[in-house]
Coordinates of C-alpha atoms and ligand atoms in Angstrom, one line a residue:
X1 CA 48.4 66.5 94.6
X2 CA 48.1 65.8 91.1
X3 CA 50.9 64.4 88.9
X4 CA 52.2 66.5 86.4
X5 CA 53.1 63.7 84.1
X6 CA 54.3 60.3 83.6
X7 CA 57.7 61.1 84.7
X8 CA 56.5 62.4 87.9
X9 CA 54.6 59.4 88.5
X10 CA 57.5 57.2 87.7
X11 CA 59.8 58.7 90.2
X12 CA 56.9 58.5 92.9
X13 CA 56.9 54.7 92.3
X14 CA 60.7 54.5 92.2
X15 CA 60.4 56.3 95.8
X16 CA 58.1 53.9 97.0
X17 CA 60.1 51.1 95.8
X18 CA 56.9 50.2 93.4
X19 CA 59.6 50.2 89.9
X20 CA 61.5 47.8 88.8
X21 CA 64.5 49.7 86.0
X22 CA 65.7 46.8 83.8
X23 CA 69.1 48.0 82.5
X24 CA 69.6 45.0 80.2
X25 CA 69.0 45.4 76.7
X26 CA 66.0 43.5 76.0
X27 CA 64.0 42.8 72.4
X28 CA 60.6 44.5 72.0
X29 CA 59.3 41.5 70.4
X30 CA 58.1 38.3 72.8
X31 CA 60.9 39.1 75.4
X32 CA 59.2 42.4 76.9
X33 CA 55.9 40.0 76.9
X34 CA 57.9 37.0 78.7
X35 CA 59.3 38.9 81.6
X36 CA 55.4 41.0 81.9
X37 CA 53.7 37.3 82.4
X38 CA 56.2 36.6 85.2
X39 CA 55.9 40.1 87.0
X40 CA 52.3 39.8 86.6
X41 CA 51.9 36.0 87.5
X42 CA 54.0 37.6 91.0
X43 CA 51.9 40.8 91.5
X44 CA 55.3 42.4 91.0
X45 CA 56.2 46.0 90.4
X46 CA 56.0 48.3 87.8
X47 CA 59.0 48.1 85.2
X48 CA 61.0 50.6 82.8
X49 CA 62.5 48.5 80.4
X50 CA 65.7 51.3 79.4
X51 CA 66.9 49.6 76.7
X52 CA 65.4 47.9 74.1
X53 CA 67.1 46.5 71.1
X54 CA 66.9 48.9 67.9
X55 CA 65.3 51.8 69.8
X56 CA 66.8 54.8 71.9
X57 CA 63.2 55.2 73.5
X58 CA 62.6 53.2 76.8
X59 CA 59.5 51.2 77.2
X60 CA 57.4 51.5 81.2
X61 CA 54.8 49.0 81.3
X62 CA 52.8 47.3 84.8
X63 CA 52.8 50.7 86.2
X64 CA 49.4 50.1 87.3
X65 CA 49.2 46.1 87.9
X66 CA 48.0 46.4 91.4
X67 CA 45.6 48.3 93.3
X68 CA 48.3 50.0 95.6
X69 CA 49.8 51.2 92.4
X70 CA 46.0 52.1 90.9
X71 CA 45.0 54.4 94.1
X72 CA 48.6 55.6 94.3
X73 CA 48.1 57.0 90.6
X74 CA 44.9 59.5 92.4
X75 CA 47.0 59.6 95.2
X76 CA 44.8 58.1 97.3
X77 CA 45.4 55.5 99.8
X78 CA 44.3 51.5 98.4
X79 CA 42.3 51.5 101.8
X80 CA 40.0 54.5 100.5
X81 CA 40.4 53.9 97.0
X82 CA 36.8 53.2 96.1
X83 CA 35.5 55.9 98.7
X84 CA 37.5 58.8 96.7
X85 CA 36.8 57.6 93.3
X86 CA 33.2 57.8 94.3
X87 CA 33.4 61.4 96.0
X88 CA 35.4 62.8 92.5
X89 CA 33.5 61.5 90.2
X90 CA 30.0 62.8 92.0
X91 CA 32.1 66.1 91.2
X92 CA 31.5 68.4 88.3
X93 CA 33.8 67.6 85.2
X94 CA 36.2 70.4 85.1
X95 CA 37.0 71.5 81.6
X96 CA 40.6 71.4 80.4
X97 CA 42.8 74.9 79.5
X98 CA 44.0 75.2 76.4
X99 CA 48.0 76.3 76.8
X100 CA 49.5 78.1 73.9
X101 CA 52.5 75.3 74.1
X102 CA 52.7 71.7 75.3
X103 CA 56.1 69.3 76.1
X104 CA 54.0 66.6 73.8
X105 CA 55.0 68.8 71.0
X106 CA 58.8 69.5 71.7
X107 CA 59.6 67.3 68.4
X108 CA 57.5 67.2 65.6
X109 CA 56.9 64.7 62.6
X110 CA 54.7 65.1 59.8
X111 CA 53.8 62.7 56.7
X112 CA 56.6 60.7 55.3
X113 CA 58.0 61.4 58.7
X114 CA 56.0 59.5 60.1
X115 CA 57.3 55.7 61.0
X116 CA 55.5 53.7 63.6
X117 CA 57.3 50.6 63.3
X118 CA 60.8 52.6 64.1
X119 CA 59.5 55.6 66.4
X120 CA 58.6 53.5 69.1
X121 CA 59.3 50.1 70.9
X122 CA 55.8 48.7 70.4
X123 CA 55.5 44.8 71.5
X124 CA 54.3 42.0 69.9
X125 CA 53.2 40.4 73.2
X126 CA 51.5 37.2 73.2
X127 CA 53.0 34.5 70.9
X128 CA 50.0 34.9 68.3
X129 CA 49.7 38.3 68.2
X130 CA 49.3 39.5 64.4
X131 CA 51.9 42.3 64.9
X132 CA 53.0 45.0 67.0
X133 CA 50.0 46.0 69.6
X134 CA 49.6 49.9 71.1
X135 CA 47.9 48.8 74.3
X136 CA 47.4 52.1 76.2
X137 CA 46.3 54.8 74.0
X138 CA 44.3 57.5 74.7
X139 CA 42.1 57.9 72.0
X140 CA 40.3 61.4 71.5
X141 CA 37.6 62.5 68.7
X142 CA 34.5 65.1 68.9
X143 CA 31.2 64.1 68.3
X144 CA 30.4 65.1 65.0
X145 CA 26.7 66.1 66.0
X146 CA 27.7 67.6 68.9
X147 CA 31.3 68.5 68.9
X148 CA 31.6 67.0 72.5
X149 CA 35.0 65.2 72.9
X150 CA 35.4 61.9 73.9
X151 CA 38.6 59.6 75.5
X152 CA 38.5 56.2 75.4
X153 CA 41.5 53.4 75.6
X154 CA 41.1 50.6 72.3
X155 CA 43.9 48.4 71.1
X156 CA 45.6 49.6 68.3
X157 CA 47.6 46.7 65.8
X158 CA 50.2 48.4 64.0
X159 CA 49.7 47.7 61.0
X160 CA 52.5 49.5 58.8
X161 CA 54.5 52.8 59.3
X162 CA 51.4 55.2 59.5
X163 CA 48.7 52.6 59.3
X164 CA 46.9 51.3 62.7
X165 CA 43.8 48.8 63.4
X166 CA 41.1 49.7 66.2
X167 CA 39.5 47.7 67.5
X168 CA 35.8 49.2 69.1
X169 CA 32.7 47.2 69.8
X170 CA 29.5 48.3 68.9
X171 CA 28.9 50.4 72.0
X172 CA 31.9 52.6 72.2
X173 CA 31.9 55.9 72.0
X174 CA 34.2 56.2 69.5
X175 CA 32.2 54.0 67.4
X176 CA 29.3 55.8 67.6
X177 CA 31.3 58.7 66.6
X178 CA 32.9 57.2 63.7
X179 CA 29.6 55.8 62.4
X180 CA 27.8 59.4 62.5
X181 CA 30.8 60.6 60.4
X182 CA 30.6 57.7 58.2
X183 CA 27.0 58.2 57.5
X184 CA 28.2 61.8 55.8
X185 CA 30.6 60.0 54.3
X186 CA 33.6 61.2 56.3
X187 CA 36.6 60.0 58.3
X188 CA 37.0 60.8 61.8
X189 CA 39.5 62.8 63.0
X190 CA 41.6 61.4 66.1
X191 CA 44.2 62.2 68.4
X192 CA 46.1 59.3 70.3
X193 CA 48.2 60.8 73.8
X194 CA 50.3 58.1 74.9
X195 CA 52.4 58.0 78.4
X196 CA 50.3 60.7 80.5
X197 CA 49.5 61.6 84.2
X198 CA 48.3 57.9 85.2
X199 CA 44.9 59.7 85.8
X200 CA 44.3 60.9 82.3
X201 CA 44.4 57.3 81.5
X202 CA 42.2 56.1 84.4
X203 CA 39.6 58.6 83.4
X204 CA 39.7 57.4 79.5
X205 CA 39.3 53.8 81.0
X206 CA 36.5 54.7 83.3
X207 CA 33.0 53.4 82.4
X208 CA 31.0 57.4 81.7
X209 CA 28.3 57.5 80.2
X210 CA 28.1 58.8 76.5
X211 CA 28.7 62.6 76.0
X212 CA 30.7 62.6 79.1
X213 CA 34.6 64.4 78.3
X214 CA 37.1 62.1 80.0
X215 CA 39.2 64.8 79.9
X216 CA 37.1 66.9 81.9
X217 CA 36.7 63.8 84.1
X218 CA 40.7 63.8 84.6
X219 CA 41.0 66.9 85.7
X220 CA 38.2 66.0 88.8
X221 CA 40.0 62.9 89.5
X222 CA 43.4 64.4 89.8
X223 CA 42.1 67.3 91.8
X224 CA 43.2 69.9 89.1
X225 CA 42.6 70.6 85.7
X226 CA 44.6 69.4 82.9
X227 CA 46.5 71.4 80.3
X228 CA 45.6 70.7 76.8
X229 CA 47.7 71.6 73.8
X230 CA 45.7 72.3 69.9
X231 CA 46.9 69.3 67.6
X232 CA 49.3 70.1 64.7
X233 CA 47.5 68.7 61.6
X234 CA 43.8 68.6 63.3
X235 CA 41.3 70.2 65.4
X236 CA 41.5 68.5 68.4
X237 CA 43.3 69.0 71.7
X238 CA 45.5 66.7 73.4
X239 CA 47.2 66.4 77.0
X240 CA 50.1 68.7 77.1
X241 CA 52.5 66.7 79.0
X242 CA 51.9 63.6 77.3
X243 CA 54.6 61.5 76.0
X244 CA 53.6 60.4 72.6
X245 CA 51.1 62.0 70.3
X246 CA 49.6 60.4 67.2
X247 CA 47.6 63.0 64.9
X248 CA 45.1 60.9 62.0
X249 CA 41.5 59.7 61.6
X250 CA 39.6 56.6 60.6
X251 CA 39.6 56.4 57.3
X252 CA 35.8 55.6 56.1
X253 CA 35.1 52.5 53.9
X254 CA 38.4 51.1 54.6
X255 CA 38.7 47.9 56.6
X256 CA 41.5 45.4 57.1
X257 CA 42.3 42.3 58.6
X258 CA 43.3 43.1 62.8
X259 CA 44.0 40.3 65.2
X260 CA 44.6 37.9 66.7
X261 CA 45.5 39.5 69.9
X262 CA 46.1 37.9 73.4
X263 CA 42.9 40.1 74.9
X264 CA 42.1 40.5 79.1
X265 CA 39.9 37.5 78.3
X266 CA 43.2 35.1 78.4
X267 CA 42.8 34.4 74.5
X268 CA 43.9 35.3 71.1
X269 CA 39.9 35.9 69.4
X270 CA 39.3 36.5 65.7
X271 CA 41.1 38.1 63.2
X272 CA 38.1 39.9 61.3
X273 CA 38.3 42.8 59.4
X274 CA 38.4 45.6 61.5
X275 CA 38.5 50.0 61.0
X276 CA 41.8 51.6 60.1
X277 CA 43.6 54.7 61.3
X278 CA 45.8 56.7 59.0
X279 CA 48.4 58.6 60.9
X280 CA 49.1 62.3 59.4
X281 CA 51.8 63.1 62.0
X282 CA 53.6 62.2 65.2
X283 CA 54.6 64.7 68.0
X284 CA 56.8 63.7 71.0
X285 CA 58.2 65.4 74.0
X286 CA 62.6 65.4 73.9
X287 CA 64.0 62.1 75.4
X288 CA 60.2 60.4 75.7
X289 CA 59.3 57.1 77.5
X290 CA 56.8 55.2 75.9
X291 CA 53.9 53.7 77.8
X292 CA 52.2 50.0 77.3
X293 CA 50.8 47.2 78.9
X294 CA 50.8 43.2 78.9
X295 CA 47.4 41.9 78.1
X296 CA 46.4 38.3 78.4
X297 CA 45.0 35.5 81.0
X298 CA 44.7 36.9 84.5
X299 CA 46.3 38.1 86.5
X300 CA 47.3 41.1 84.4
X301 CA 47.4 44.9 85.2
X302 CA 44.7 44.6 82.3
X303 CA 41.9 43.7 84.7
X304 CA 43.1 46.0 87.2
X305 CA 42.6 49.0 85.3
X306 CA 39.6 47.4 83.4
X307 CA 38.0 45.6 87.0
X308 CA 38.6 48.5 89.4
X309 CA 36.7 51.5 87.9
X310 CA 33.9 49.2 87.0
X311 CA 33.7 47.6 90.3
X312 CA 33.4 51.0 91.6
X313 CA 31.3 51.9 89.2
X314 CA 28.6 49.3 90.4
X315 CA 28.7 51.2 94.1
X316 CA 28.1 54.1 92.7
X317 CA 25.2 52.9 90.3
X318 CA 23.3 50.8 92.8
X319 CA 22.6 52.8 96.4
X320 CA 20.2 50.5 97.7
X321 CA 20.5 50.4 100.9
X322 CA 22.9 47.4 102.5
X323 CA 25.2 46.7 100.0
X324 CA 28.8 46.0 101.7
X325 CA 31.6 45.0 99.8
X326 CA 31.3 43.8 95.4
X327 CA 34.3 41.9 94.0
X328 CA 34.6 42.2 90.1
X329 CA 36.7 39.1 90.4
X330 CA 40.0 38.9 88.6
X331 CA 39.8 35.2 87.6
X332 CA 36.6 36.6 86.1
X333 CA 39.0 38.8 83.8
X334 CA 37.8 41.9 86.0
X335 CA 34.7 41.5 84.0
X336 CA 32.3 38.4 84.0
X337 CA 32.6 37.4 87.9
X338 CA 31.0 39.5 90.8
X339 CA 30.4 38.8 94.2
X340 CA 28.7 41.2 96.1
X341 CA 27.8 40.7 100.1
X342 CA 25.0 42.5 101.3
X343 CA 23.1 43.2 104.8
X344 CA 19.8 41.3 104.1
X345 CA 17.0 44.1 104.6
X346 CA 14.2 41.2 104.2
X347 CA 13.5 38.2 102.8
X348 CA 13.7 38.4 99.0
X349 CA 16.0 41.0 99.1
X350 CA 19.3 39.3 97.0
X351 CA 17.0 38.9 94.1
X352 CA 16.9 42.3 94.2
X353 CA 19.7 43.7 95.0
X354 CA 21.2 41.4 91.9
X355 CA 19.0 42.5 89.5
X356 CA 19.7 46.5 90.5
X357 CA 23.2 45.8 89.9
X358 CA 22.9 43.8 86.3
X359 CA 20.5 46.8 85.1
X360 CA 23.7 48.6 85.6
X361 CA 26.4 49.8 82.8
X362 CA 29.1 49.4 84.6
X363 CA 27.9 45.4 85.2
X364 CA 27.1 44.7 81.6
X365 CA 29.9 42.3 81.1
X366 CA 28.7 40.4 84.4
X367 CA 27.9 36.7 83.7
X368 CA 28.1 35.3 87.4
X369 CA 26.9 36.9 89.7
X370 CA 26.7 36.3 93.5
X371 CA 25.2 37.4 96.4
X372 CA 26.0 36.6 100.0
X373 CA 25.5 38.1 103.7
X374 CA 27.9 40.2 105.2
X375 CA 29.8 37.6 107.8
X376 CA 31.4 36.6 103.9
X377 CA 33.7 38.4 102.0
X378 CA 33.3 38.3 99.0
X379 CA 37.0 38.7 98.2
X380 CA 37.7 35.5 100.1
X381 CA 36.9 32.5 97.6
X382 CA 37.3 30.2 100.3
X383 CA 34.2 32.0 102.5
X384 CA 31.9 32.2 99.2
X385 CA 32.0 28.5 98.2
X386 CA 31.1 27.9 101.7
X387 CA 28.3 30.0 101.3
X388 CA 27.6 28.5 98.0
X389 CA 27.6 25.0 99.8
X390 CA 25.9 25.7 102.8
X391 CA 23.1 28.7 101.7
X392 CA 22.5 28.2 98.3
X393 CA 19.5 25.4 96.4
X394 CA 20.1 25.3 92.8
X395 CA 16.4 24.7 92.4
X396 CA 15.6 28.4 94.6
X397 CA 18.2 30.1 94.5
X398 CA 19.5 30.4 90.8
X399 CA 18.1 32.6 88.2
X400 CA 18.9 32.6 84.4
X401 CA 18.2 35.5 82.3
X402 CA 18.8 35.4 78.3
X403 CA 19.3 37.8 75.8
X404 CA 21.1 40.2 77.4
X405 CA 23.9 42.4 75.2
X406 CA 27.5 40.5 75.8
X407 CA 31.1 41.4 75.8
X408 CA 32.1 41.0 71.6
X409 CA 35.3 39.2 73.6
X410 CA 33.6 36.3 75.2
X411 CA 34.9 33.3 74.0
X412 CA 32.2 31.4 75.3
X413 CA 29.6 33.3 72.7
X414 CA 29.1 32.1 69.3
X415 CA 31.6 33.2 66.4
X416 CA 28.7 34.7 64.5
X417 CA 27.8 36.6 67.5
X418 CA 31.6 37.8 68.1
X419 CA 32.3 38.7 64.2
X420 CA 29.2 40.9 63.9
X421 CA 29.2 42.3 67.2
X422 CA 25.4 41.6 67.8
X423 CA 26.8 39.6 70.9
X424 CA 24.2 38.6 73.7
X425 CA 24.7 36.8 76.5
X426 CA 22.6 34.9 79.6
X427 CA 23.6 35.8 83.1
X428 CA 22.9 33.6 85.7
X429 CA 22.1 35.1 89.8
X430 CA 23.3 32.9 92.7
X431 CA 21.7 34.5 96.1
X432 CA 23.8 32.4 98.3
X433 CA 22.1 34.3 101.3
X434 CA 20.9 32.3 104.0
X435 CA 17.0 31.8 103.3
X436 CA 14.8 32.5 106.0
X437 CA 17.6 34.4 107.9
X438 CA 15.7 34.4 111.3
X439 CA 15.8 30.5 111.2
X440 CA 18.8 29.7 109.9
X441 CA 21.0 28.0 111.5
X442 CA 23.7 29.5 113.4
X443 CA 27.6 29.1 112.0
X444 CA 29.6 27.8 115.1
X445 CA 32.7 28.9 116.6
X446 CA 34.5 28.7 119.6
X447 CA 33.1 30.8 122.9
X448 CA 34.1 34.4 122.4
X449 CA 35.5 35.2 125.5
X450 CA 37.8 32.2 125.7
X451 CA 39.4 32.9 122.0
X452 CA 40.0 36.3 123.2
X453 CA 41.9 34.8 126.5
X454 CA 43.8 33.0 124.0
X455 CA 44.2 35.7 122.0
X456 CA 46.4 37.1 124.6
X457 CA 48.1 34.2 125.4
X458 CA 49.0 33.0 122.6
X459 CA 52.9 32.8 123.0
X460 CA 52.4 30.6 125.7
X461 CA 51.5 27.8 124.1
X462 CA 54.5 27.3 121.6
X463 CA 52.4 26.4 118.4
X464 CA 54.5 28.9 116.3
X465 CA 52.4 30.7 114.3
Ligands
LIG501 MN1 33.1 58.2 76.7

């Protein structure tokens, strides 16, 4: 069953014992990131911070920072998780209904109402930051071509009281949007939904192709359609229940200075120049809880929501037969790092199976890449280096490839790469599967039938563990 909003979802984690309430009064500013770093460092819960200092609205942040939490948001089980995100997705995207009212607009503010910098408790995170960071919107514009809507999460740097920076690398669909009205000369229109149904988010996050609606998507991977409300000031729809609603557009020609930011990378990047959104009017829903998220070296919830839909993303992109288990690595920021076991069909066939998966979207980030036979799991780093060790000549075994479009992100890439966006990257292939499989040599281990014999008996010999 799907969750009608955030509230809903928060009292289904409070059930669970999955949310932490911290009843202190804490300050928006460095203190809110401080205690995220710990809870994330520990895998910890989710947490709704109920007083922060200067503001009567309460701030709920990590309510997604593990996968438990991730599959509990579809209501799935973390077991099935990448089973039922496949089968929903396969589904057709079900379009949203438009209600004639919506919570989301319960209290309404328009122009000189509007204050950004008092509405909300928006962090500054990361010591660095360059100001207060919106880290979970739900950004929404048409296609000016094709009038076909579009969701998509960015960070947004507040910038002053109805004045935001967006950050969107070349590829984004909301770039590509704002460039087709900037080529006419126009801003875009956008709506921002913030604190919805956890799967509204997840669907905005998800890796669909372009001219997909995410909102359509949501309403699949909930398992029933979602309400949409018409905007106040613009002609867009938003998510009825959401918490938060910011009505403006991207203002065309104007650019200003955004950054630094403590990014799912682990570090601050550039402060360049960077599209602005002018906010015409705020809506909000009576008593609302506003929703954001710590960013920064992992472990985060970051790469959980960023890692998860892509990993599952790459099943679902690649079906060649014999792929097991892929790990978009969290070390690897959910992004760079995959390892990926596979039943060896023949000889030759990692080579393959690697390149299938780095011709995908969803891997375009991947940098490292591994391969490895199903007696490893890939989520077991201990297992893969033996592979690595034991299966693998650099000289055979390694592939480079050059050139290839790169995460605007990576430190690793040159500035002049990052500041203009024309990133590209080399990826590198490790098939750490044993070569000549028939002739390899066999990985020993005690005799079966005596490990199971102890197995049984293992009380009996008093070793404690
Ligand atoms: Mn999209």
């Amino acid at each position: 069953m799907a969750f009608a909003d955030l509230r809903e979802f928060l009292r289904c984690l409070e059930e669970q014992g999955e949310l932490a309430r911290v009843c202190v009064e804490v300050e928006k500013d460095h203190e809110i990131g401080a205690i995220c770093r710990k809870v994330n460092d520990r895998a910890g819960p989710g947490l709704l911070f109920e007083r922060v200092k200067g503001y009567s609205v309460p701030l709920a942040c990590n309510l997604l920072g593990t996968k438990k939490r991730f599959a509990m948001a579809l209501g799935a089980s973390e077991g099935a998780l990448t089973e039922e995100w496949l089968r929903r997705t396969a589904l057709a995207p079900v379009s949203p209904v438009l209600a004639p009212r919506g919570a989301c607009q319960e209290n309404v503010f328009v122009g000189n109402a509007v204050n950004l910098l008092k509405m909300f408790p928006v962090p500054i995170w990361n010591e660095l930051d360059g100001g207060p960071f919106i880290t979970l919107p739900i950004v929404i514009s048409r296609d000016p071509e094709t009038g076909v809507r579009n969701a998509a999460m960015y960070r947004l740097q507040v910038h002053e009281r109805n004045k935001l920076g967006i950050l969107m690398a070349p590829y984004r669909h909301t770039e590509i949007h704002r460039r087709k009205a900037s080529t006419e000369g126009k801003s875009l229109p956008v709506a921002i939904a913030i604190g919805t149904d956890p799967a509204v988010a997840l669907a905005a996050l998800a890796p669909l192709p372009f001219g997909v609606d995410e909102l359509a998507m949501a309403g699949t991977l909930r398992g029933e359609t979602i309400e949409v409300v018409k905007c106040k000031t613009l002609d867009l729809e938003v998510p009825a229940t959401a918490e938060i609603v910011l009505e403006g557009e991207i203002l065309v020609g104007e650019r200003r200075e955004e950054g630094p930011y403590g990014d799912f990378t682990g570090y601050y990047g550039a402060k360049l120049r960077r599209p602005v959104i002018e906010i015409k009017a705020v809506t909000h829903r009576n008593n609302p809880i506003y929703h954001g998220l710590y960013n920064g070296r992992p472990p985060t919830e970051e790469q959980i929501i960023r890692g998860l839909p892509i990993q599952m993303d790459i099943a679902k992109r690649c079906p060649l037969p014999g792929i097991k288990k892929i790990n978009l690595t969290m070390g690897g920021c959910g992004a760079f790092n995959c390892v990926v076991s596979i039943d060896k069909q023949f000889e030759g066939y990692g080579k393959m199976v690697a390149m299938a998966i780095l011709g995908s979207w969803g891997a375009r980030f991947v940098k490292t890449l591994i391969i490895v036979d199903d007696d490893i799991d890939p989520f077991d780093w201990n297992q893969v280096e033996w592979a690595l060790a034991t299966r693998m000549q650099p000289h055979r075994d390694i592939e480079i490839i050059r050139d290839i479009v790169g995460c605007i992100l990576d430190p690793s890439l040159p500035y002049e790469e990052r500041r203009t966006g024309r990133s590209r990257t080399s990826k590198v292939i490790i098939d750490a599967t044993r070569y000549d499989t028939a002739e390899f040599e066999l990985p020993c281990q005690p005799r079966q039938d005596v490990t199971e014999k102890v197995n049984r008996n293992w009380a009996k010999y008093g070793v404690g563990i």
